[in-house]
Coordinates of C-alpha atoms and ligand atoms in Angstrom, one line a residue:
Chain A
M1 CA 24.6 14.4 -2.5
N2 CA 27.4 13.4 -4.8
A3 CA 27.2 9.6 -4.9
E4 CA 26.6 8.2 -8.3
V5 CA 23.6 5.8 -8.8
A6 CA 25.1 3.0 -10.8
A7 CA 22.5 0.8 -12.5
A8 CA 22.6 -2.5 -10.8
P9 CA 22.8 -5.6 -13.3
T10 CA 19.5 -7.3 -13.9
A11 CA 19.3 -10.8 -15.2
P12 CA 17.3 -11.2 -18.4
E13 CA 14.0 -13.0 -17.7
K14 CA 11.9 -14.9 -20.2
K15 CA 8.6 -13.5 -21.3
E16 CA 5.8 -14.7 -19.0
F17 CA 2.0 -14.2 -18.9
W18 CA 2.1 -12.5 -15.4
R19 CA 4.5 -9.9 -16.6
W20 CA 2.9 -6.5 -16.4
Q21 CA 3.9 -3.4 -18.4
E22 CA 7.0 -1.6 -17.0
N23 CA 6.8 2.1 -17.7
V24 CA 9.1 5.1 -17.9
W25 CA 7.6 8.5 -18.6
V26 CA 8.7 12.2 -18.3
D27 CA 6.6 15.2 -18.9
E28 CA 8.3 16.7 -22.0
T29 CA 6.5 20.0 -21.6
K30 CA 8.5 20.8 -18.5
D31 CA 12.2 21.5 -18.1
W32 CA 13.6 20.3 -14.8
K33 CA 16.7 22.4 -15.3
T34 CA 14.8 25.6 -14.6
A35 CA 13.2 24.1 -11.5
K36 CA 14.0 25.5 -8.0
V37 CA 13.3 22.2 -6.2
V38 CA 13.6 18.7 -7.5
T39 CA 12.6 15.9 -5.2
C40 CA 12.3 12.1 -5.6
G41 CA 10.1 9.4 -4.1
I42 CA 11.2 5.8 -4.3
D43 CA 8.7 3.1 -3.4
V44 CA 10.3 -0.3 -3.0
G45 CA 7.4 -2.8 -2.8
S46 CA 7.5 -6.6 -2.6
V47 CA 6.5 -6.9 -6.3
S48 CA 7.2 -3.5 -8.0
S49 CA 9.5 -0.6 -7.5
Q50 CA 8.8 3.0 -8.6
A51 CA 10.9 6.2 -8.7
V52 CA 9.0 9.4 -9.1
L53 CA 10.5 12.9 -9.8
V54 CA 8.6 16.0 -8.7
V55 CA 9.8 19.4 -9.8
D56 CA 8.6 22.4 -7.8
G57 CA 5.7 20.3 -6.4
E58 CA 4.5 18.9 -9.7
L59 CA 4.8 15.4 -11.1
Y60 CA 7.6 15.3 -13.7
G61 CA 8.5 11.8 -14.4
F62 CA 8.4 8.2 -13.1
N63 CA 9.8 4.7 -13.7
S64 CA 7.8 1.7 -12.6
M65 CA 9.4 -1.7 -12.7
R66 CA 9.5 -5.1 -11.1
T67 CA 11.3 -5.4 -7.8
G68 CA 14.5 -7.6 -8.0
N69 CA 16.0 -9.8 -5.4
N70 CA 17.7 -6.9 -3.6
S71 CA 16.0 -3.7 -2.4
P72 CA 18.9 -1.2 -2.8
D73 CA 19.4 -2.4 -6.3
S74 CA 15.7 -2.1 -7.2
A75 CA 15.7 1.5 -5.8
K76 CA 18.8 2.4 -7.8
N77 CA 17.5 0.7 -11.1
A78 CA 14.1 2.4 -10.8
L79 CA 15.7 5.9 -10.2
Q80 CA 18.3 5.4 -12.9
G81 CA 15.7 4.5 -15.4
V82 CA 13.8 7.8 -15.0
M83 CA 17.0 9.9 -14.7
D84 CA 18.4 8.5 -17.9
K85 CA 15.2 9.5 -19.7
C86 CA 15.6 13.1 -18.8
G87 CA 19.4 13.5 -18.4
M88 CA 19.4 14.1 -14.7
K89 CA 22.0 13.0 -12.1
L90 CA 21.5 12.1 -8.5
E91 CA 23.2 15.3 -7.4
D92 CA 20.6 17.3 -9.3
I93 CA 17.9 15.9 -6.8
H94 CA 17.5 18.0 -3.7
Y95 CA 15.7 15.4 -1.5
V96 CA 14.9 11.7 -1.7
V97 CA 12.2 10.0 0.4
G98 CA 12.0 6.2 0.5
T99 CA 8.7 4.3 1.1
G100 CA 7.3 0.8 0.8
Y101 CA 8.5 -2.3 2.6
G102 CA 12.0 -1.7 1.4
R103 CA 12.1 2.0 2.3
V104 CA 14.9 1.6 4.8
N105 CA 17.0 0.0 2.2
V106 CA 17.1 3.0 -0.1
P107 CA 20.8 3.9 0.3
F108 CA 20.5 7.5 -1.0
A109 CA 17.2 8.5 0.8
H110 CA 17.3 11.4 3.2
K111 CA 14.1 10.1 5.0
A112 CA 11.8 7.1 5.1
I113 CA 8.1 7.5 5.3
T114 CA 5.5 4.7 5.5
E115 CA 3.6 3.8 2.4
I116 CA 0.3 4.6 4.3
A117 CA 1.2 8.2 4.6
C118 CA 2.6 8.3 1.0
H119 CA -0.4 6.7 -0.7
A120 CA -2.7 9.1 1.0
R121 CA -0.6 12.0 -0.2
G122 CA -0.1 10.6 -3.7
A123 CA -3.9 9.9 -4.1
N124 CA -4.7 13.5 -2.9
Y125 CA -2.5 14.7 -5.8
M126 CA -3.9 12.3 -8.4
G127 CA -7.5 12.5 -7.5
G128 CA -7.7 15.9 -6.0
N129 CA -8.6 17.2 -2.5
G130 CA -12.0 15.4 -2.6
V131 CA -10.3 12.1 -2.0
R132 CA -11.4 10.7 1.3
T133 CA -11.1 6.8 1.2
I134 CA -8.1 5.2 -0.4
L135 CA -7.8 1.5 -1.1
D136 CA -4.2 0.5 -1.9
M137 CA -4.0 -2.9 -3.6
G138 CA -0.4 -3.6 -3.6
G139 CA 1.7 -6.6 -4.6
Q140 CA 1.4 -8.4 -1.3
D141 CA -0.9 -6.5 1.0
C142 CA -4.0 -4.2 0.9
K143 CA -4.5 -1.1 2.9
A144 CA -7.6 0.9 3.7
I145 CA -7.0 4.6 4.4
H146 CA -9.0 7.7 5.2
C147 CA -7.5 11.1 4.6
D148 CA -8.4 14.8 5.0
E149 CA -8.4 17.4 2.2
K150 CA -4.7 17.8 2.5
G151 CA -4.0 14.0 2.0
K152 CA -3.2 13.6 5.7
V153 CA -4.1 10.1 7.0
T154 CA -7.0 10.2 9.5
N155 CA -7.6 6.5 9.8
F156 CA -5.9 3.4 8.4
L157 CA -6.1 -0.3 8.5
M158 CA -4.0 -3.0 6.9
N159 CA -4.3 -6.7 7.2
D160 CA -1.0 -7.7 8.8
K161 CA -1.4 -11.4 8.7
C162 CA -2.4 -12.7 5.4
A163 CA -1.0 -11.4 2.1
A164 CA -3.5 -13.1 -0.1
G165 CA -5.7 -11.6 -2.7
T166 CA -3.3 -9.0 -4.0
G167 CA -1.1 -8.3 -7.1
R168 CA 1.0 -11.3 -6.6
G169 CA -2.2 -13.5 -6.5
M170 CA -3.2 -12.0 -9.9
E171 CA 0.1 -12.8 -11.3
V172 CA -0.2 -16.4 -10.3
I173 CA -3.7 -16.7 -11.8
S174 CA -2.4 -15.1 -15.0
D175 CA 0.4 -17.6 -15.3
L176 CA -1.9 -20.5 -14.4
M177 CA -4.5 -19.5 -17.1
Q178 CA -1.7 -18.6 -19.6
I179 CA -3.4 -15.3 -20.2
P180 CA -1.6 -12.0 -20.2
I181 CA -2.2 -10.1 -16.9
A182 CA -3.6 -7.0 -18.6
E183 CA -6.4 -9.2 -20.3
L184 CA -7.6 -10.7 -17.1
G185 CA -10.0 -7.9 -16.1
P186 CA -11.7 -7.6 -19.5
R187 CA -12.0 -11.4 -19.9
S188 CA -13.6 -11.7 -16.5
F189 CA -16.7 -10.1 -18.0
D190 CA -16.9 -12.4 -20.9
V191 CA -18.9 -15.1 -19.1
D192 CA -22.4 -16.5 -19.7
V193 CA -23.3 -16.3 -15.9
E194 CA -21.3 -14.5 -13.2
P195 CA -19.8 -17.3 -11.1
E196 CA -19.6 -17.5 -7.2
A197 CA -16.3 -16.2 -5.8
V198 CA -13.6 -18.9 -5.3
S199 CA -13.6 -19.7 -1.6
S200 CA -10.1 -18.6 -1.0
V201 CA -7.9 -15.9 -2.4
C202 CA -4.9 -17.4 -0.8
V203 CA -2.3 -17.8 -3.5
V204 CA -1.7 -21.4 -2.7
F205 CA -5.3 -22.6 -2.3
A206 CA -6.6 -20.5 -5.2
K207 CA -4.3 -22.3 -7.5
S208 CA -5.6 -25.7 -6.6
E209 CA -9.1 -24.4 -6.6
A210 CA -8.8 -22.8 -10.1
L211 CA -7.5 -26.1 -11.5
G212 CA -10.4 -27.9 -9.9
L213 CA -12.8 -25.5 -11.5
L214 CA -11.3 -26.0 -15.0
K215 CA -11.6 -29.7 -14.5
A216 CA -15.2 -29.3 -13.5
G217 CA -15.8 -27.5 -17.0
Y218 CA -15.4 -23.9 -16.0
T219 CA -14.0 -21.8 -19.0
K220 CA -10.8 -19.9 -18.2
N221 CA -12.8 -16.6 -18.2
K222 CA -15.2 -18.0 -15.6
V223 CA -12.4 -19.0 -13.3
I224 CA -10.9 -15.5 -13.7
A225 CA -14.2 -14.0 -12.9
A226 CA -14.6 -16.1 -9.7
Y227 CA -11.1 -15.1 -8.7
C228 CA -11.7 -11.4 -9.4
Q229 CA -15.0 -11.6 -7.4
A230 CA -13.2 -13.2 -4.5
M231 CA -10.5 -10.6 -4.4
A232 CA -13.2 -7.8 -4.5
E233 CA -15.2 -9.4 -1.7
R234 CA -12.0 -9.7 0.4
V235 CA -10.9 -6.1 0.1
V236 CA -14.5 -4.8 0.6
S237 CA -14.6 -6.6 4.0
L238 CA -11.3 -4.8 4.8
L239 CA -12.8 -1.4 3.8
E240 CA -16.0 -2.0 5.7
R241 CA -14.1 -2.1 9.0
I242 CA -13.1 1.6 8.6
G243 CA -16.0 2.6 6.4
V244 CA -16.1 4.1 2.9
E245 CA -16.6 7.8 2.4
E246 CA -17.4 9.5 -1.0
G247 CA -14.2 10.3 -2.8
F248 CA -13.1 6.7 -3.2
F249 CA -9.8 6.2 -4.9
I250 CA -7.8 3.0 -5.6
T251 CA -4.1 2.9 -5.9
G252 CA -1.7 0.1 -6.7
G253 CA -1.4 -2.3 -9.6
I254 CA -4.9 -3.9 -9.2
A255 CA -6.5 -0.4 -9.8
K256 CA -5.6 -1.3 -13.5
N257 CA -7.8 -4.5 -13.4
P258 CA -11.4 -3.6 -14.2
G259 CA -12.4 -7.1 -13.3
V260 CA -11.7 -6.4 -9.7
V261 CA -12.3 -2.7 -9.6
K262 CA -15.9 -2.9 -11.2
R263 CA -16.8 -5.7 -8.8
I264 CA -15.6 -3.7 -5.8
E265 CA -17.7 -0.7 -7.1
K266 CA -20.7 -3.0 -7.3
L267 CA -20.3 -4.4 -3.9
L268 CA -19.8 -1.0 -2.4
G269 CA -22.4 0.8 -4.5
I270 CA -19.9 3.6 -5.2
K271 CA -17.7 4.5 -8.1
A272 CA -14.0 4.8 -7.8
M273 CA -12.6 8.2 -8.9
D274 CA -10.7 8.4 -12.2
T275 CA -7.2 9.6 -12.8
K276 CA -4.9 9.9 -15.8
I277 CA -1.8 9.1 -13.7
D278 CA -0.5 5.5 -13.4
S279 CA -2.2 4.1 -10.2
Q280 CA 1.0 2.2 -9.4
I281 CA 3.1 5.3 -8.7
A282 CA 0.9 6.7 -6.0
G283 CA 3.2 5.7 -3.1
A284 CA 6.4 7.1 -4.8
L285 CA 4.6 10.2 -5.8
G286 CA 3.4 10.9 -2.3
A287 CA 7.0 10.3 -1.1
A288 CA 8.3 12.8 -3.5
L289 CA 5.6 15.3 -2.5
F290 CA 6.6 14.8 1.2
G291 CA 10.1 15.7 0.1
Y292 CA 8.9 18.8 -1.6
T293 CA 7.0 19.9 1.6
L294 CA 10.1 19.2 3.7
M295 CA 12.3 21.3 1.4
S296 CA 9.8 24.1 1.3
K297 CA 9.7 24.1 5.2
K298 CA 13.4 24.1 5.3
A299 CA 13.6 27.0 3.0
A300 CA 11.0 29.0 4.9
A301 CA 12.8 28.4 8.3
Chain B
M1 CA -5.4 9.6 13.4
I2 CA -7.0 6.3 14.1
A3 CA -4.4 3.5 13.5
N4 CA -5.7 -0.1 13.3
Y5 CA -3.4 -2.8 14.0
G6 CA -4.1 -6.5 13.6
Y7 CA -5.8 -8.9 11.1
K8 CA -8.9 -10.7 10.0
D9 CA -8.7 -14.4 9.6
G10 CA -11.0 -17.4 9.4
S11 CA -11.7 -17.1 13.2
G12 CA -12.5 -13.5 13.5
E13 CA -11.4 -9.9 13.4
Y14 CA -8.6 -8.9 15.8
Y15 CA -7.8 -5.2 15.6
I16 CA -6.4 -2.9 18.3
S17 CA -7.1 0.7 17.3
I18 CA -5.3 3.6 18.7
D19 CA -6.5 7.2 18.5
T20 CA -3.0 8.7 18.1
D21 CA -4.1 12.3 18.5
K22 CA -4.6 11.4 22.2
C23 CA -1.1 10.1 22.4
I24 CA 0.3 13.5 21.5
G25 CA 1.2 15.0 25.0
C26 CA -0.2 11.9 26.6
A27 CA -2.2 12.6 29.8
A28 CA -1.5 9.1 31.2
D29 CA 2.3 9.4 31.2
R30 CA 2.5 6.6 28.5
A31 CA 0.9 4.1 30.9
C32 CA 0.2 1.7 28.0
L33 CA 3.9 0.8 27.9
T34 CA 3.9 -0.7 31.4
A35 CA 0.3 -1.8 31.7
C36 CA 0.5 -4.4 29.0
P37 CA 1.9 -7.7 30.4
K38 CA 3.1 -8.6 26.8
Q39 CA 4.8 -5.3 26.3
M40 CA 3.1 -4.8 23.0
F41 CA 3.0 -1.0 23.0
E42 CA 5.9 1.2 21.8
I43 CA 6.3 4.9 21.3
I44 CA 7.3 6.0 17.8
T45 CA 7.6 9.1 15.8
D46 CA 5.0 8.8 13.2
D47 CA 5.1 10.2 9.6
Y48 CA 3.9 13.6 10.7
D49 CA 6.6 13.8 13.4
D50 CA 4.2 13.1 16.4
E51 CA 5.3 10.8 19.2
V52 CA 2.5 8.2 19.4
A53 CA 1.9 4.7 20.6
W54 CA 1.7 1.7 18.2
I55 CA 1.6 -2.0 18.5
K56 CA 5.0 -3.8 17.9
K57 CA 5.0 -5.4 14.4
P58 CA 5.3 -9.0 15.4
N59 CA 2.3 -8.7 17.8
C60 CA 0.2 -7.4 14.9
R61 CA 0.0 -10.9 13.4
T62 CA -0.7 -12.7 16.7
L63 CA -3.1 -10.5 18.7
A64 CA -5.7 -13.2 19.3
Y65 CA -3.1 -15.3 21.1
D66 CA -1.2 -12.4 22.8
C67 CA -4.3 -10.8 24.3
A68 CA -6.1 -14.1 25.3
D69 CA -4.8 -14.0 28.9
C70 CA -6.3 -10.5 29.4
K71 CA -9.7 -11.3 28.0
P72 CA -12.6 -12.4 30.2
S73 CA -11.6 -16.0 29.7
G74 CA -8.4 -15.2 31.3
G75 CA -10.2 -13.8 34.4
Y76 CA -10.0 -10.1 33.5
S77 CA -13.1 -7.9 33.7
S78 CA -11.4 -4.9 32.1
L79 CA -8.3 -4.9 29.9
P80 CA -5.1 -3.6 31.5
C81 CA -4.2 -1.5 28.4
I82 CA -7.7 0.2 28.2
A83 CA -7.9 0.7 32.0
A84 CA -4.3 2.3 32.0
C85 CA -4.9 4.6 29.0
T86 CA -7.1 7.1 30.7
P87 CA -7.3 9.5 27.6
G88 CA -9.3 6.6 26.1
A89 CA -7.1 6.1 23.0
I90 CA -7.2 2.3 22.9
K91 CA -10.0 0.1 21.6
H92 CA -10.2 -3.6 20.8
S93 CA -12.5 -5.0 18.0
W94 CA -13.1 -8.3 19.8
Ligands
SF4_401 S1 -2.1 4.7 24.0 FE1 -2.9 5.9 25.8 S2 -1.4 5.7 27.4 FE2 -0.4 5.1 25.5 S3 0.6 7.0 24.7 FE3 -1.4 6.8 23.7 S4 -2.9 8.0 25.1 FE4 -0.9 7.5 26.3
SF4_402 S1 -5.3 -7.0 26.2 FE1 -3.6 -7.4 27.5 S2 -2.0 -8.2 26.2 FE2 -3.6 -7.3 24.8 S3 -2.9 -5.3 24.5 FE3 -4.2 -5.0 26.3 S4 -2.8 -5.3 28.0 FE4 -1.6 -6.0 26.2

């Protein structure tokens, strides 16, 4: 590849409560220049985009940022961010795999792979080969996935109709309550009594219901708790359709919200596995690992 | 792999599941493609490079309506897709 990835312009946005932490990271203990194979995974989701670099099959760096109006630009910006951090150029990367809803719009990708397969592969790396059930709580949809010890999908389900009760919904509640998104989870436990779940996690209805609860005297924390509970109940009903096996792992932005995660764990009676790696990069990480496998197969042939 | 396509809404759960391992080297000569009056099935190459059946994307959001004519209320005692798929790969949740 010799095309340059030029950073696409991004319009400055004013600080808002829903804005989650964008993140760029590289593993300073590794030197990509000595690596045999450098692969990249790009996950262009409806709300966030990630670029992950894998060197010789190991996570090396990533960039996680908000998706802009245009998928190719989001892919370019995400990749440029992490390449700048480590002085890499596009031609230094041997293979690029695109995933996420915008996967076919990653102009420099060699292959597109669905986010279902990529999340399973990423979760297998992040949580180890004991991971069997994955819940991906993305920006606008949720997926329940079973995988084997190699991270290969054995069963999956996603709700194709309603995008409610996901990352975007949390952003709306955060803005409505005027509370930074990272504080929603901890605040949801700061209530006198645990409230009933709001009846709808649909972004539109939840907004009017939340306002109604505030008027009825609910504290903000209690409204947030009711919303977190609704979201947990909703994803648990999705998970129950395919069943939950030990080795339960949550990927996607909502994995960072203990208000939802702890309620899911309570409903299921099972604890989610821990990881030190940012849960939002699971799809892009899986894509980069697929790239590594494809390169290894090619080299062996 | 068991692939579940469909949705859950206020009126119920509508999922078609396909056991894609049975689609690899299909013993029914891809009969699902012609059996479905709504032509909802399609053969794709999946992420693991296997040629398997799936439900076309737009139908995944409208299964309850799309399949209504084939269900007992439409006069059928067995569903055309399930009858045609002799390897037994197809299941309906409703
Ligand atoms: S669904 Fe049944 S008929 Fe269709 S390809 Fe798969 S095994 Fe064959
Ligand atoms: S029930 Fe009828 S319309 Fe629905 S998938 Fe089967 S054959 Fe097609």
